[in-house]
Amino acid sequence: MKLRFSIILLFLIKPLFAQTPDLVHYVNTLQGTNSKHELTRGNTYPTTALPNGMNTWTPQTGRNGDGWKYQYEKKTIRGFQQAHQCSSWSNDYAVFSFMPVTGVLKVNEEDRATGFNHSNETAKPNYYQVKLDNGINAEIAPTERGAHLRFSFPKGAPSYLVLDGYTKMSMVKIFPKERKIIGYVNNGHYVPEGFRNYFVAEFDKPFKSYGTWENRENTITAGSLTKEGDGAGAYIEFNSGENVQVKVVSSYFSFEQAERTLNLELRKFKTLEDTKAAAAKIWNQHLGKVLVEGGTEEEKATFYSCLFRASLFSRQFYEYGQDGKPYYYSPYDAKVHSGFMYTDTGFWDTFRAQFPLNTILQPTMQGRYMQAMLEAKEQCGWLPSWSFPGEGGSMIGNHAISLLTDAWVKGIRTFDPEKALDAYLHEATNKGPWGPANGRHGWKEYYELGYVPYPEYGEGTAKTLEYAYDDFCGYELAKATDKPFYENIFARQMYNYKNVYDPSSGFMRGKNRKGEWKPNFDPIEWGGPYTEGNAWHWQWSVFHDIQGLSNLMGGEKNFIKKLDSVFSEPNKVNVGTYGGMIHEMTEMVMANMGQYAHGNQPIQHMIYLYNYAGEPWKTQYHIRQVMSRLYNSTENGYPGDEDQGQTSSWYVLSALGFYSVCPGTDQYVIGSPVFKKATITLENGKKFIIEATNNNDKNVYIQSATLNGKNYTANYFRHSDITNGGTLKFDMGSDPAKEKGLAIADKPFSLSQADNK
Ligand code: CA
């Protein structure tokens, strides 16, 4: 009887636990933080936030205004800041910070900086903690737009908390009786005039004394209740040895909205432990959308650390109003609108894998983002390309159309396709106002000549390749929605990649207006006609027509040979127009995989291209090599800039066994999964399971496959295979299955082949 009861209990309990396993413990938010200007291993900071959170929190080791917020090698912390941007290169906006001080009051960021050791640090998505060398313990637990912080001061010395208004104009106002500070900051780039981040901070302990100070003049005014100026800040003194909890939120609208959000998100939590537990629950539910089994503990740690980083994006830029509905302050027209808005991403990076991953895991959000992009177009006249949070116009191409088409072909149809096509045509026939050489730089020549001439236009070859891909996306959306006017226009342009291919050298090259190739060609020379790469890297940026590319290159044999050569060439660098080593070059040399430069975007899809040319087993080999050699869960965990979830999404998709080589089509190209089993739970409630029997670090080759029990030979599958739910099963082995996946029908989508189908 007793035994029977236990068995029943086990059956009852198991499903409960099975729903939310503890996956947060696998995540290391320090992954990739050991980065600097010359060499990045991720260029991340220990982001403490909820999935897609509007505000994130991090310890700060760098000076105010320095994009390098937190570097693993640094020895001191000078604040705990509200942050937004993911990358040092894009710096940040709307930042302010708190710093606990013991003993003598020090407000200046250099004076107050305090030593710390990584052995006294906890870095999880739902909880950051560090015990500083002076005995102060600092803790952070996040909500979507706020945070719950706690500072525990050592006994026997005065206890202060300094609030730093960062750079530029800010204001603080202290309410001692209410134990509250409110204020605003307006620091940032690409923010509209009058932009303000209004914050409210509530404390659970009485103020013993207080005052204000200012960053620029470094003056302290004891007893002062308010200050406005360059980096205006406040300080509060608490009883010696106090444990102080702070609940802080911010709003881009007003103090009233910040108060509302404080009520919505934080007042319900009594202690930091409550906030931390609630955040853990949200993260476990989110990470649990992809449950992996098998594989080593380190592989799981790498996988969930990457899934965490990928899940910070798309970043919310909206708040819930009095009526419970979403509103946003537009970084494009500085007005408040109803609806959803997202920011802090560069599509040049993220169209490749980060947005495609969202189409699988967060399609509702993806649909809202697509609407938001068309709203942004109405507000500023152009589709976004790099939001900082307003448009910064960095990098080449007009990849908003890739996101829109990708969403549409995957059944995320929340927007008017005619509006999207019209917006893209506008992009494609105008330089656009952003940056001297971005937007559709060289658009006229691109139409007239069929390519962007170089050196007339810097990076002209890279631009030609990406414009042609974007035109393909325009064409696909027009075709899918029966808009022949747009279809005809873009159909004329999408093969333009052919115009920069030089058959004599076998590379994509710079070509001037007269049709002459750039002289003294050196395939390892960076820059010039290429963006952050060389001819080896840009050869493959024909996402939509790999068959056409292969034909250009003399057929499959030559195509494969060139793919192989990427790895067999020496890892040498000619710095070219960059004039010196940039970190992407150093990272390629360090990776020691020939000319394969995984640390930057242009070549990240290349390994999957063997699937188009009859040697899918080489994809399987190299993918596993890259995943095991270039990624791990530590501070050195990425092979270069992480870039707004892109590199993490590459890993997440690749570890699951597939990749989005050509966003704008509904296909995923098969690689080699890391785990024995992965279960993706979709928003529609269905599950897509990827099983890989006999999988281990030697058995990396797919021997055979079944989809929902039926023999499956193709080197790709479709988005609907995922959303319909089902099981894709691979049988893995240590020897390549060289006869598998060779038929034309097994090859993934190519425009040139689609014509024959
Ligand atoms: Ca990059």
Tab-separated table of N, CA and C in Angstrom, residues 105-180:
chain	number	residue	atom	x	y	z
A	105	LEU	N	32.292	59.570	2.697
A	105	LEU	CA	31.457	59.740	1.503
A	105	LEU	C	32.315	60.129	0.303
A	106	LYS	N	32.274	59.307	-0.735
A	106	LYS	CA	32.962	59.631	-1.993
A	106	LYS	C	31.938	59.530	-3.107
A	107	VAL	N	31.764	60.591	-3.864
A	107	VAL	CA	30.770	60.569	-4.939
A	107	VAL	C	31.408	60.373	-6.306
A	108	ASN	N	32.581	60.937	-6.497
A	108	ASN	CA	33.244	60.842	-7.803
A	108	ASN	C	33.477	59.380	-8.199
A	109	GLU	N	33.234	59.092	-9.477
A	109	GLU	CA	33.269	57.684	-9.908
A	109	GLU	C	34.632	57.029	-9.740
A	110	GLU	N	35.707	57.821	-9.834
A	110	GLU	CA	37.042	57.246	-9.633
A	110	GLU	C	37.277	56.974	-8.146
A	111	ASP	N	36.911	57.953	-7.317
A	111	ASP	CA	37.165	57.833	-5.872
A	111	ASP	C	36.364	56.703	-5.236
A	112	ARG	N	35.137	56.539	-5.708
A	112	ARG	CA	34.259	55.565	-5.046
A	112	ARG	C	34.458	54.130	-5.565
A	113	ALA	N	35.181	53.992	-6.703
A	113	ALA	CA	35.401	52.656	-7.294
A	113	ALA	C	36.011	51.727	-6.251
A	114	THR	N	35.480	50.506	-6.177
A	114	THR	CA	35.865	49.574	-5.113
A	114	THR	C	36.277	48.239	-5.704
A	115	GLY	N	37.322	47.666	-5.135
A	115	GLY	CA	37.846	46.396	-5.621
A	115	GLY	C	36.846	45.259	-5.457
A	116	PHE	N	36.950	44.274	-6.353
A	116	PHE	CA	36.105	43.079	-6.227
A	116	PHE	C	36.838	41.902	-6.870
A	117	ASN	N	36.330	40.737	-6.578
A	117	ASN	CA	36.936	39.524	-7.090
A	117	ASN	C	35.834	38.644	-7.665
A	118	HIS	N	36.107	38.022	-8.809
A	118	HIS	CA	35.063	37.207	-9.448
A	118	HIS	C	34.615	36.031	-8.570
A	119	SER	N	35.467	35.643	-7.614
A	119	SER	CA	35.061	34.531	-6.744
A	119	SER	C	33.956	34.960	-5.771
A	120	ASN	N	33.747	36.265	-5.637
A	120	ASN	CA	32.671	36.756	-4.762
A	120	ASN	C	31.475	37.259	-5.566
A	121	GLU	N	31.324	36.728	-6.784
A	121	GLU	CA	30.326	37.250	-7.703
A	121	GLU	C	29.380	36.128	-8.152
A	122	THR	N	28.084	36.432	-8.253
A	122	THR	CA	27.097	35.518	-8.828
A	122	THR	C	26.494	36.227	-10.030
A	123	ALA	N	26.485	35.568	-11.193
A	123	ALA	CA	26.016	36.253	-12.405
A	123	ALA	C	24.991	35.393	-13.132
A	124	LYS	N	23.734	35.582	-12.771
A	124	LYS	CA	22.623	34.847	-13.376
A	124	LYS	C	21.634	35.856	-13.969
A	125	PRO	N	20.818	35.424	-14.908
A	125	PRO	CA	19.870	36.372	-15.518
A	125	PRO	C	18.939	37.018	-14.486
A	126	ASN	N	18.529	36.239	-13.501
A	126	ASN	CA	17.542	36.716	-12.522
A	126	ASN	C	18.190	37.288	-11.271
A	127	TYR	N	19.513	37.240	-11.194
A	127	TYR	CA	20.168	37.640	-9.949
A	127	TYR	C	21.640	37.908	-10.183
A	128	TYR	N	22.043	39.127	-9.874
A	128	TYR	CA	23.475	39.440	-9.857
A	128	TYR	C	23.848	39.808	-8.432
A	129	GLN	N	24.997	39.320	-7.996
A	129	GLN	CA	25.444	39.625	-6.636
A	129	GLN	C	26.951	39.728	-6.633
A	130	VAL	N	27.463	40.709	-5.885
A	130	VAL	CA	28.909	40.771	-5.681
A	130	VAL	C	29.189	41.301	-4.276
A	131	LYS	N	30.117	40.658	-3.614
A	131	LYS	CA	30.593	41.208	-2.345
A	131	LYS	C	31.870	41.969	-2.647
A	132	LEU	N	31.808	43.275	-2.468
A	132	LEU	CA	32.953	44.128	-2.774
A	132	LEU	C	34.029	43.934	-1.704
A	133	ASP	N	35.259	44.333	-2.045
A	133	ASP	CA	36.385	44.123	-1.117
A	133	ASP	C	36.194	44.865	0.208
A	134	ASN	N	35.397	45.944	0.195
A	134	ASN	CA	35.185	46.702	1.437
A	134	ASN	C	34.061	46.113	2.299
A	135	GLY	N	33.556	44.954	1.907
A	135	GLY	CA	32.571	44.272	2.749
A	135	GLY	C	31.128	44.539	2.366
A	136	ILE	N	30.876	45.475	1.451
A	136	ILE	CA	29.503	45.746	1.018
A	136	ILE	C	29.034	44.635	0.072
A	137	ASN	N	27.835	44.145	0.313
A	137	ASN	CA	27.252	43.167	-0.597
A	137	ASN	C	26.190	43.873	-1.436
A	138	ALA	N	26.288	43.711	-2.757
A	138	ALA	CA	25.326	44.351	-3.662
A	138	ALA	C	24.589	43.273	-4.426
A	139	GLU	N	23.268	43.418	-4.558
A	139	GLU	CA	22.451	42.407	-5.237
A	139	GLU	C	21.448	43.095	-6.170
A	140	ILE	N	21.134	42.424	-7.262
A	140	ILE	CA	20.153	42.948	-8.222
A	140	ILE	C	19.243	41.814	-8.673
A	141	ALA	N	17.936	42.058	-8.671
A	141	ALA	CA	16.973	41.146	-9.298
A	141	ALA	C	16.090	41.985	-10.223
A	142	PRO	N	15.879	41.534	-11.459
A	142	PRO	CA	15.237	42.391	-12.460
A	142	PRO	C	13.726	42.197	-12.615
A	143	THR	N	13.050	43.247	-13.085
A	143	THR	CA	11.727	43.112	-13.690
A	143	THR	C	11.870	43.675	-15.102
A	144	GLU	N	10.783	43.755	-15.870
A	144	GLU	CA	10.938	44.168	-17.274
A	144	GLU	C	11.414	45.612	-17.421
A	145	ARG	N	10.935	46.483	-16.538
A	145	ARG	CA	11.307	47.896	-16.631
A	145	ARG	C	11.938	48.426	-15.350
A	146	GLY	N	12.272	47.517	-14.463
A	146	GLY	CA	12.816	47.968	-13.190
A	146	GLY	C	13.752	46.948	-12.592
A	147	ALA	N	14.117	47.222	-11.348
A	147	ALA	CA	14.980	46.270	-10.647
A	147	ALA	C	14.787	46.429	-9.153
A	148	HIS	N	15.072	45.365	-8.478
A	148	HIS	CA	15.054	45.331	-7.021
A	148	HIS	C	16.511	45.164	-6.612
A	149	LEU	N	17.052	46.166	-5.940
A	149	LEU	CA	18.452	46.087	-5.531
A	149	LEU	C	18.524	46.018	-4.009
A	150	ARG	N	19.599	45.446	-3.522
A	150	ARG	CA	19.811	45.447	-2.072
A	150	ARG	C	21.295	45.661	-1.800
A	151	PHE	N	21.553	46.595	-0.890
A	151	PHE	CA	22.932	46.880	-0.492
A	151	PHE	C	23.057	46.600	0.993
A	152	SER	N	23.981	45.714	1.351
A	152	SER	CA	24.188	45.359	2.757
A	152	SER	C	25.547	45.902	3.187
A	153	PHE	N	25.509	46.846	4.111
A	153	PHE	CA	26.733	47.564	4.502
A	153	PHE	C	27.384	46.909	5.720
A	154	PRO	N	28.700	46.987	5.779
A	154	PRO	CA	29.374	46.470	6.984
A	154	PRO	C	29.075	47.354	8.200
A	155	LYS	N	29.104	46.757	9.362
A	155	LYS	CA	28.799	47.516	10.589
A	155	LYS	C	30.006	48.358	11.004
A	156	GLY	N	29.734	49.390	11.787
A	156	GLY	CA	30.816	50.163	12.397
A	156	GLY	C	31.342	51.297	11.549
A	157	ALA	N	30.728	51.552	10.387
A	157	ALA	CA	31.173	52.678	9.545
A	157	ALA	C	29.951	53.310	8.890
A	158	PRO	N	30.024	54.591	8.551
A	158	PRO	CA	28.883	55.227	7.878
A	158	PRO	C	28.537	54.510	6.568
A	159	SER	N	27.230	54.458	6.252
A	159	SER	CA	26.741	53.742	5.060
A	159	SER	C	26.055	54.725	4.116
A	160	TYR	N	26.598	54.832	2.901
A	160	TYR	CA	26.046	55.774	1.925
A	160	TYR	C	25.638	55.042	0.645
A	161	LEU	N	24.646	55.611	-0.020
A	161	LEU	CA	24.345	55.168	-1.375
A	161	LEU	C	24.387	56.397	-2.286
A	162	VAL	N	25.201	56.312	-3.322
A	162	VAL	CA	25.357	57.426	-4.261
A	162	VAL	C	24.543	57.128	-5.513
A	163	LEU	N	23.753	58.093	-5.943
A	163	LEU	CA	23.029	57.972	-7.216
A	163	LEU	C	23.741	58.867	-8.219
A	164	ASP	N	24.131	58.282	-9.339
A	164	ASP	CA	24.930	59.001	-10.334
A	164	ASP	C	24.081	59.269	-11.575
A	165	GLY	N	23.942	60.543	-11.929
A	165	GLY	CA	23.147	60.926	-13.106
A	165	GLY	C	23.887	60.778	-14.416
A	166	TYR	N	25.098	60.154	-14.357
A	166	TYR	CA	25.850	59.806	-15.564
A	166	TYR	C	26.280	61.066	-16.305
A	167	THR	N	26.354	60.993	-17.619
A	167	THR	CA	26.818	62.139	-18.404
A	167	THR	C	25.620	63.001	-18.812
A	168	LYS	N	25.863	64.186	-19.222
A	168	LYS	CA	24.847	65.114	-19.738
A	168	LYS	C	23.816	65.506	-18.669
A	169	MET	N	22.761	66.170	-19.129
A	169	MET	CA	21.784	66.760	-18.221
A	169	MET	C	21.025	65.700	-17.432
A	170	SER	N	20.899	65.952	-16.159
A	170	SER	CA	20.049	65.086	-15.344
A	170	SER	C	19.477	65.874	-14.177
A	171	MET	N	18.514	65.301	-13.501
A	171	MET	CA	17.864	65.953	-12.359
A	171	MET	C	17.594	64.918	-11.288
A	172	VAL	N	17.742	65.341	-10.040
A	172	VAL	CA	17.373	64.463	-8.917
A	172	VAL	C	16.547	65.253	-7.911
A	173	LYS	N	15.646	64.561	-7.243
A	173	LYS	CA	14.819	65.188	-6.217
A	173	LYS	C	14.616	64.158	-5.104
A	174	ILE	N	14.978	64.573	-3.871
A	174	ILE	CA	14.941	63.636	-2.741
A	174	ILE	C	13.703	63.905	-1.883
A	175	PHE	N	13.002	62.853	-1.505
A	175	PHE	CA	11.850	62.956	-0.595
A	175	PHE	C	12.167	62.127	0.654
A	176	PRO	N	12.820	62.729	1.657
A	176	PRO	CA	13.283	61.946	2.811
A	176	PRO	C	12.142	61.247	3.538
A	177	LYS	N	11.006	61.952	3.721
A	177	LYS	CA	9.922	61.366	4.483
A	177	LYS	C	9.349	60.127	3.761
A	178	GLU	N	9.228	60.259	2.452
A	178	GLU	CA	8.686	59.142	1.650
A	178	GLU	C	9.751	58.097	1.329
A	179	ARG	N	11.008	58.371	1.731
A	179	ARG	CA	12.145	57.468	1.418
A	179	ARG	C	12.205	57.206	-0.085
A	180	LYS	N	12.326	58.273	-0.817
A	180	LYS	CA	12.183	58.149	-2.266
A	180	LYS	C	13.087	59.154	-2.979
